[in-house]
mmCIF file with all atom_site columns, C-alpha atoms in Angstrom:
data_model
loop_
_atom_site.group_PDB
_atom_site.id
_atom_site.type_symbol
_atom_site.label_atom_id
_atom_site.label_alt_id
_atom_site.label_comp_id
_atom_site.label_asym_id
_atom_site.label_entity_id
_atom_site.label_seq_id
_atom_site.pdbx_PDB_ins_code
_atom_site.Cartn_x
_atom_site.Cartn_y
_atom_site.Cartn_z
_atom_site.occupancy
_atom_site.B_iso_or_equiv
_atom_site.pdbx_formal_charge
_atom_site.auth_seq_id
_atom_site.auth_comp_id
_atom_site.auth_asym_id
_atom_site.auth_atom_id
_atom_site.pdbx_PDB_model_num
ATOM 1   C CA . MET A 1 1   ? -172.223 73.283 55.921 1.00 62.00 ? 1   MET A CA 1
ATOM 2   C CA . LYS A 1 2   ? -168.692 73.041 57.036 1.00 62.00 ? 2   LYS A CA 1
ATOM 3   C CA . TYR A 1 3   ? -169.600 69.909 59.441 1.00 59.00 ? 3   TYR A CA 1
ATOM 4   C CA . PHE A 1 4   ? -171.708 68.363 56.678 1.00 48.00 ? 4   PHE A CA 1
ATOM 5   C CA . LEU A 1 5   ? -168.433 68.477 54.308 1.00 47.00 ? 5   LEU A CA 1
ATOM 6   C CA . ILE A 1 6   ? -166.292 67.169 57.198 1.00 55.00 ? 6   ILE A CA 1
ATOM 7   C CA . LEU A 1 7   ? -168.798 64.256 57.728 1.00 44.00 ? 7   LEU A CA 1
ATOM 8   C CA . VAL A 1 8   ? -169.217 63.381 54.047 1.00 44.00 ? 8   VAL A CA 1
ATOM 9   C CA . PHE A 1 9   ? -165.283 63.570 53.757 1.00 50.00 ? 9   PHE A CA 1
ATOM 10  C CA . CYS A 1 10  ? -164.839 61.048 56.706 1.00 45.00 ? 10  CYS A CA 1
ATOM 11  C CA . LEU A 1 11  ? -167.692 58.659 55.229 1.00 45.00 ? 11  LEU A CA 1
ATOM 12  C CA . VAL A 1 12  ? -165.725 58.473 51.912 1.00 48.00 ? 12  VAL A CA 1
ATOM 13  C CA . CYS A 1 13  ? -162.392 57.741 53.829 1.00 48.00 ? 13  CYS A CA 1
ATOM 14  C CA . ILE A 1 14  ? -164.360 55.093 55.766 1.00 53.00 ? 14  ILE A CA 1
ATOM 15  C CA . LYS A 1 15  ? -165.696 53.424 52.428 1.00 54.00 ? 15  LYS A CA 1
ATOM 16  C CA . VAL A 1 16  ? -162.310 53.923 50.699 1.00 52.00 ? 16  VAL A CA 1
ATOM 17  C CA . SER A 1 17  ? -160.396 52.245 53.385 1.00 75.00 ? 17  SER A CA 1
ATOM 18  C CA . ALA A 1 18  ? -163.091 49.414 53.650 1.00 78.00 ? 18  ALA A CA 1
ATOM 19  C CA . GLN A 1 19  ? -162.649 48.796 49.861 1.00 83.00 ? 19  GLN A CA 1
ATOM 20  C CA . GLN A 1 20  ? -158.765 48.820 50.235 1.00 87.00 ? 20  GLN A CA 1
ATOM 21  C CA . GLN A 1 21  ? -159.040 46.133 53.139 1.00 91.00 ? 21  GLN A CA 1
ATOM 22  C CA . ARG A 1 22  ? -161.320 44.127 51.197 1.00 94.00 ? 22  ARG A CA 1
ATOM 23  C CA . ILE A 1 23  ? -158.939 44.149 47.972 1.00 95.00 ? 23  ILE A CA 1
ATOM 24  C CA . GLU A 1 24  ? -155.928 43.333 50.336 1.00 96.00 ? 24  GLU A CA 1
ATOM 25  C CA . HIS A 1 25  ? -158.012 40.499 52.106 1.00 96.00 ? 25  HIS A CA 1
ATOM 26  C CA . GLN A 1 26  ? -158.734 39.077 48.605 1.00 97.00 ? 26  GLN A CA 1
ATOM 27  C CA . ILE A 1 27  ? -155.227 39.223 47.389 1.00 98.00 ? 27  ILE A CA 1
ATOM 28  C CA . LEU A 1 28  ? -153.807 37.826 50.650 1.00 97.00 ? 28  LEU A CA 1
ATOM 29  C CA . ALA A 1 29  ? -156.513 34.984 50.197 1.00 98.00 ? 29  ALA A CA 1
ATOM 30  C CA . VAL A 1 30  ? -154.885 34.014 46.393 1.00 98.00 ? 30  VAL A CA 1
ATOM 31  C CA . MET A 1 31  ? -151.492 34.046 47.763 1.00 98.00 ? 31  MET A CA 1
ATOM 32  C CA . HIS A 1 32  ? -152.399 31.857 50.763 1.00 98.00 ? 32  HIS A CA 1
ATOM 33  C CA . ASN A 1 33  ? -153.914 29.526 48.295 1.00 98.00 ? 33  ASN A CA 1
ATOM 34  C CA . GLN A 1 34  ? -150.833 29.479 46.302 1.00 98.00 ? 34  GLN A CA 1
ATOM 35  C CA . GLU A 1 35  ? -148.827 28.625 49.766 1.00 98.00 ? 35  GLU A CA 1
ATOM 36  C CA . ILE A 1 36  ? -151.142 25.762 49.984 1.00 98.00 ? 36  ILE A CA 1
ATOM 37  C CA . ALA A 1 37  ? -150.911 24.236 46.631 1.00 98.00 ? 37  ALA A CA 1
ATOM 38  C CA . TRP A 1 38  ? -147.139 24.635 46.525 1.00 98.00 ? 38  TRP A CA 1
ATOM 39  C CA . ASN A 1 39  ? -146.872 22.766 49.907 1.00 98.00 ? 39  ASN A CA 1
ATOM 40  C CA . LYS A 1 40  ? -149.052 19.980 48.322 1.00 97.00 ? 40  LYS A CA 1
ATOM 41  C CA . GLY A 1 41  ? -146.688 19.577 45.561 1.00 97.00 ? 41  GLY A CA 1
ATOM 42  C CA . ASP A 1 42  ? -149.289 20.893 43.137 1.00 97.00 ? 42  ASP A CA 1
ATOM 43  C CA . ILE A 1 43  ? -147.620 23.461 40.681 1.00 97.00 ? 43  ILE A CA 1
ATOM 44  C CA . GLU A 1 44  ? -150.645 23.651 38.587 1.00 97.00 ? 44  GLU A CA 1
ATOM 45  C CA . GLY A 1 45  ? -152.912 24.677 41.676 1.00 98.00 ? 45  GLY A CA 1
ATOM 46  C CA . PHE A 1 46  ? -150.138 27.163 42.624 1.00 98.00 ? 46  PHE A CA 1
ATOM 47  C CA . MET A 1 47  ? -150.332 28.621 38.874 1.00 98.00 ? 47  MET A CA 1
ATOM 48  C CA . LYS A 1 48  ? -154.216 29.239 39.578 1.00 98.00 ? 48  LYS A CA 1
ATOM 49  C CA . GLY A 1 49  ? -153.012 32.711 41.196 1.00 98.00 ? 49  GLY A CA 1
ATOM 50  C CA . TYR A 1 50  ? -151.632 33.721 37.761 1.00 98.00 ? 50  TYR A CA 1
ATOM 51  C CA . GLN A 1 51  ? -153.591 35.148 34.925 1.00 98.00 ? 51  GLN A CA 1
ATOM 52  C CA . GLN A 1 52  ? -153.837 32.168 32.105 1.00 97.00 ? 52  GLN A CA 1
ATOM 53  C CA . SER A 1 53  ? -152.528 34.348 29.226 1.00 97.00 ? 53  SER A CA 1
ATOM 54  C CA . ASP A 1 54  ? -150.000 34.727 26.835 1.00 97.00 ? 54  ASP A CA 1
ATOM 55  C CA . SER A 1 55  ? -149.685 38.432 28.489 1.00 97.00 ? 55  SER A CA 1
ATOM 56  C CA . LEU A 1 56  ? -148.598 36.941 31.942 1.00 98.00 ? 56  LEU A CA 1
ATOM 57  C CA . LEU A 1 57  ? -145.018 38.234 32.420 1.00 98.00 ? 57  LEU A CA 1
ATOM 58  C CA . PHE A 1 58  ? -142.979 36.539 34.669 1.00 98.00 ? 58  PHE A CA 1
ATOM 59  C CA . VAL A 1 59  ? -139.315 38.124 35.263 1.00 97.00 ? 59  VAL A CA 1
ATOM 60  C CA . GLY A 1 60  ? -136.699 36.032 37.178 1.00 94.00 ? 60  GLY A CA 1
ATOM 61  C CA . GLY A 1 61  ? -133.134 35.223 37.111 1.00 88.00 ? 61  GLY A CA 1
ATOM 62  C CA . SER A 1 62  ? -132.786 34.231 33.772 1.00 88.00 ? 62  SER A CA 1
ATOM 63  C CA . GLY A 1 63  ? -134.880 37.119 32.216 1.00 94.00 ? 63  GLY A CA 1
ATOM 64  C CA . PRO A 1 64  ? -138.349 37.558 31.362 1.00 97.00 ? 64  PRO A CA 1
ATOM 65  C CA . THR A 1 65  ? -140.953 34.880 30.081 1.00 97.00 ? 65  THR A CA 1
ATOM 66  C CA . TYR A 1 66  ? -144.090 35.523 28.516 1.00 98.00 ? 66  TYR A CA 1
ATOM 67  C CA . GLY A 1 67  ? -147.132 33.335 29.017 1.00 98.00 ? 67  GLY A CA 1
ATOM 68  C CA . TRP A 1 68  ? -148.805 31.082 31.723 1.00 98.00 ? 68  TRP A CA 1
ATOM 69  C CA . GLN A 1 69  ? -147.933 27.923 29.674 1.00 98.00 ? 69  GLN A CA 1
ATOM 70  C CA . LYS A 1 70  ? -144.279 28.768 29.394 1.00 97.00 ? 70  LYS A CA 1
ATOM 71  C CA . THR A 1 71  ? -144.118 29.982 33.295 1.00 98.00 ? 71  THR A CA 1
ATOM 72  C CA . LEU A 1 72  ? -145.879 26.647 34.425 1.00 98.00 ? 72  LEU A CA 1
ATOM 73  C CA . ASN A 1 73  ? -143.003 24.735 32.228 1.00 97.00 ? 73  ASN A CA 1
ATOM 74  C CA . ASN A 1 74  ? -140.260 26.574 33.855 1.00 96.00 ? 74  ASN A CA 1
ATOM 75  C CA . TYR A 1 75  ? -141.730 26.134 37.454 1.00 96.00 ? 75  TYR A CA 1
ATOM 76  C CA . LYS A 1 76  ? -141.987 22.227 36.502 1.00 97.00 ? 76  LYS A CA 1
ATOM 77  C CA . LYS A 1 77  ? -138.389 22.188 35.102 1.00 96.00 ? 77  LYS A CA 1
ATOM 78  C CA . GLY A 1 78  ? -137.072 24.073 37.951 1.00 94.00 ? 78  GLY A CA 1
ATOM 79  C CA . TYR A 1 79  ? -139.036 22.003 40.565 1.00 96.00 ? 79  TYR A CA 1
ATOM 80  C CA . PRO A 1 80  ? -139.683 18.660 39.162 1.00 96.00 ? 80  PRO A CA 1
ATOM 81  C CA . ASP A 1 81  ? -140.966 16.861 42.436 1.00 95.00 ? 81  ASP A CA 1
ATOM 82  C CA . LYS A 1 82  ? -142.169 17.875 45.995 1.00 94.00 ? 82  LYS A CA 1
ATOM 83  C CA . MET A 1 83  ? -138.540 17.237 47.603 1.00 94.00 ? 83  MET A CA 1
ATOM 84  C CA . ALA A 1 84  ? -137.292 19.937 45.166 1.00 95.00 ? 84  ALA A CA 1
ATOM 85  C CA . MET A 1 85  ? -140.311 22.149 45.965 1.00 97.00 ? 85  MET A CA 1
ATOM 86  C CA . GLY A 1 86  ? -139.957 22.152 49.652 1.00 97.00 ? 86  GLY A CA 1
ATOM 87  C CA . GLU A 1 87  ? -142.194 24.138 51.820 1.00 98.00 ? 87  GLU A CA 1
ATOM 88  C CA . LEU A 1 88  ? -142.996 27.464 50.880 1.00 98.00 ? 88  LEU A CA 1
ATOM 89  C CA . THR A 1 89  ? -143.805 30.424 52.907 1.00 98.00 ? 89  THR A CA 1
ATOM 90  C CA . PHE A 1 90  ? -144.754 34.108 51.930 1.00 98.00 ? 90  PHE A CA 1
ATOM 91  C CA . ASP A 1 91  ? -144.040 37.319 53.869 1.00 97.00 ? 91  ASP A CA 1
ATOM 92  C CA . ILE A 1 92  ? -146.098 40.032 52.407 1.00 97.00 ? 92  ILE A CA 1
ATOM 93  C CA . LYS A 1 93  ? -144.437 43.351 53.005 1.00 97.00 ? 93  LYS A CA 1
ATOM 94  C CA . LYS A 1 94  ? -146.826 45.626 51.274 1.00 97.00 ? 94  LYS A CA 1
ATOM 95  C CA . ILE A 1 95  ? -149.768 45.704 49.228 1.00 97.00 ? 95  ILE A CA 1
ATOM 96  C CA . THR A 1 96  ? -150.597 48.993 47.343 1.00 96.00 ? 96  THR A CA 1
ATOM 97  C CA . VAL A 1 97  ? -153.910 49.404 45.911 1.00 96.00 ? 97  VAL A CA 1
ATOM 98  C CA . LEU A 1 98  ? -153.555 51.421 42.672 1.00 95.00 ? 98  LEU A CA 1
ATOM 99  C CA . ALA A 1 99  ? -157.341 51.255 41.505 1.00 94.00 ? 99  ALA A CA 1
ATOM 100 C CA . LYS A 1 100 ? -160.404 49.271 42.297 1.00 93.00 ? 100 LYS A CA 1
ATOM 101 C CA . ASP A 1 101 ? -158.985 46.494 39.897 1.00 96.00 ? 101 ASP A CA 1
ATOM 102 C CA . ALA A 1 102 ? -155.172 46.685 40.257 1.00 97.00 ? 102 ALA A CA 1
ATOM 103 C CA . ALA A 1 103 ? -152.803 46.573 43.293 1.00 98.00 ? 103 ALA A CA 1
ATOM 104 C CA . PHE A 1 104 ? -149.146 46.044 43.788 1.00 98.00 ? 104 PHE A CA 1
ATOM 105 C CA . VAL A 1 105 ? -147.603 43.432 46.043 1.00 98.00 ? 105 VAL A CA 1
ATOM 106 C CA . MET A 1 106 ? -144.118 43.403 47.454 1.00 98.00 ? 106 MET A CA 1
ATOM 107 C CA . GLY A 1 107 ? -142.875 40.439 49.851 1.00 98.00 ? 107 GLY A CA 1
ATOM 108 C CA . SER A 1 108 ? -140.229 37.861 50.251 1.00 98.00 ? 108 SER A CA 1
ATOM 109 C CA . TRP A 1 109 ? -140.420 34.182 49.846 1.00 98.00 ? 109 TRP A CA 1
ATOM 110 C CA . SER A 1 110 ? -138.417 31.269 51.498 1.00 97.00 ? 110 SER A CA 1
ATOM 111 C CA . LEU A 1 111 ? -138.410 27.430 50.837 1.00 97.00 ? 111 LEU A CA 1
ATOM 112 C CA . LYS A 1 112 ? -137.606 24.950 53.504 1.00 97.00 ? 112 LYS A CA 1
ATOM 113 C CA . ARG A 1 113 ? -135.911 21.875 52.158 1.00 96.00 ? 113 ARG A CA 1
ATOM 114 C CA . LYS A 1 114 ? -133.886 19.246 53.334 1.00 94.00 ? 114 LYS A CA 1
ATOM 115 C CA . THR A 1 115 ? -130.584 20.459 51.870 1.00 92.00 ? 115 THR A CA 1
ATOM 116 C CA . ASP A 1 116 ? -130.866 24.137 51.672 1.00 94.00 ? 116 ASP A CA 1
ATOM 117 C CA . ASN A 1 117 ? -133.331 26.907 52.062 1.00 95.00 ? 117 ASN A CA 1
ATOM 118 C CA . PRO A 1 118 ? -133.588 29.074 49.321 1.00 95.00 ? 118 PRO A CA 1
ATOM 119 C CA . HIS A 1 119 ? -135.023 32.499 49.477 1.00 97.00 ? 119 HIS A CA 1
ATOM 120 C CA . GLY A 1 120 ? -135.791 36.059 47.911 1.00 97.00 ? 120 GLY A CA 1
ATOM 121 C CA . PHE A 1 121 ? -138.205 38.956 47.281 1.00 97.00 ? 121 PHE A CA 1
ATOM 122 C CA . PHE A 1 122 ? -140.910 39.501 44.611 1.00 98.00 ? 122 PHE A CA 1
ATOM 123 C CA . THR A 1 123 ? -143.035 42.154 43.382 1.00 98.00 ? 123 THR A CA 1
ATOM 124 C CA . LEU A 1 124 ? -146.368 41.445 41.875 1.00 98.00 ? 124 LEU A CA 1
ATOM 125 C CA . LEU A 1 125 ? -148.942 43.306 39.753 1.00 98.00 ? 125 LEU A CA 1
ATOM 126 C CA . PHE A 1 126 ? -152.338 41.866 40.513 1.00 98.00 ? 126 PHE A CA 1
ATOM 127 C CA . LYS A 1 127 ? -155.400 43.113 38.281 1.00 98.00 ? 127 LYS A CA 1
ATOM 128 C CA . LYS A 1 128 ? -159.024 41.842 39.138 1.00 98.00 ? 128 LYS A CA 1
ATOM 129 C CA . LEU A 1 129 ? -159.950 39.931 36.065 1.00 97.00 ? 129 LEU A CA 1
ATOM 130 C CA . ASN A 1 130 ? -163.708 38.509 35.533 1.00 95.00 ? 130 ASN A CA 1
ATOM 131 C CA . GLY A 1 131 ? -164.056 39.248 39.069 1.00 96.00 ? 131 GLY A CA 1
ATOM 132 C CA . GLN A 1 132 ? -160.945 37.280 40.262 1.00 97.00 ? 132 GLN A CA 1
ATOM 133 C CA . TRP A 1 133 ? -157.598 38.686 41.116 1.00 98.00 ? 133 TRP A CA 1
ATOM 134 C CA . LYS A 1 134 ? -154.848 37.098 39.259 1.00 98.00 ? 134 LYS A CA 1
ATOM 135 C CA . ILE A 1 135 ? -151.209 38.065 39.112 1.00 98.00 ? 135 ILE A CA 1
ATOM 136 C CA . VAL A 1 136 ? -150.399 39.545 35.829 1.00 98.00 ? 136 VAL A CA 1
ATOM 137 C CA . VAL A 1 137 ? -146.731 40.401 36.165 1.00 98.00 ? 137 VAL A CA 1
ATOM 138 C CA . ASP A 1 138 ? -144.283 38.540 38.669 1.00 98.00 ? 138 ASP A CA 1
ATOM 139 C CA . ARG A 1 139 ? -140.814 39.900 39.074 1.00 98.00 ? 139 ARG A CA 1
ATOM 140 C CA . THR A 1 140 ? -139.223 37.311 41.709 1.00 96.00 ? 140 THR A CA 1
ATOM 141 C CA . SER A 1 141 ? -135.338 37.302 42.723 1.00 95.00 ? 141 SER A CA 1
ATOM 142 C CA . SER A 1 142 ? -133.578 34.705 44.759 1.00 91.00 ? 142 SER A CA 1
ATOM 143 C CA . SER A 1 143 ? -130.852 34.877 47.180 1.00 78.00 ? 143 SER A CA 1
ATOM 144 C CA . LYS A 1 144 ? -128.404 33.912 44.339 1.00 57.00 ? 144 LYS A CA 1
ATOM 145 C CA . GLU A 1 145 ? -129.158 36.681 42.047 1.00 44.00 ? 145 GLU A CA 1
#
């Protein structure tokens, strides 16, 4: 009986680990697609990683912004063209799976531009909504903050 319980425990651990790896892979794919879109100068494509809802929360240097459209508008204002956008690179430091439909992501970002190389950190709350992983909360800081 003892060996049976150990076997069951091991199988559960393997299943949980596989599920966590699957979630991490799916989230990394969302973020990779964001990098690709950004580096093409496609802010709307970049925004596909976010929940398209008024409940989206983005917290940056100027405080909280609620809503997908307002967040998109802020990105367009801050990055009006491809030159201002530069080349984006994410460095994911940690993904913590909170539940089968929620995960916390911590990492850094950097832009490579002709005139400067701004960088900073982010924490993201991802939720699985309608079968897709979306950012529902984004706290991003820059080296200027």
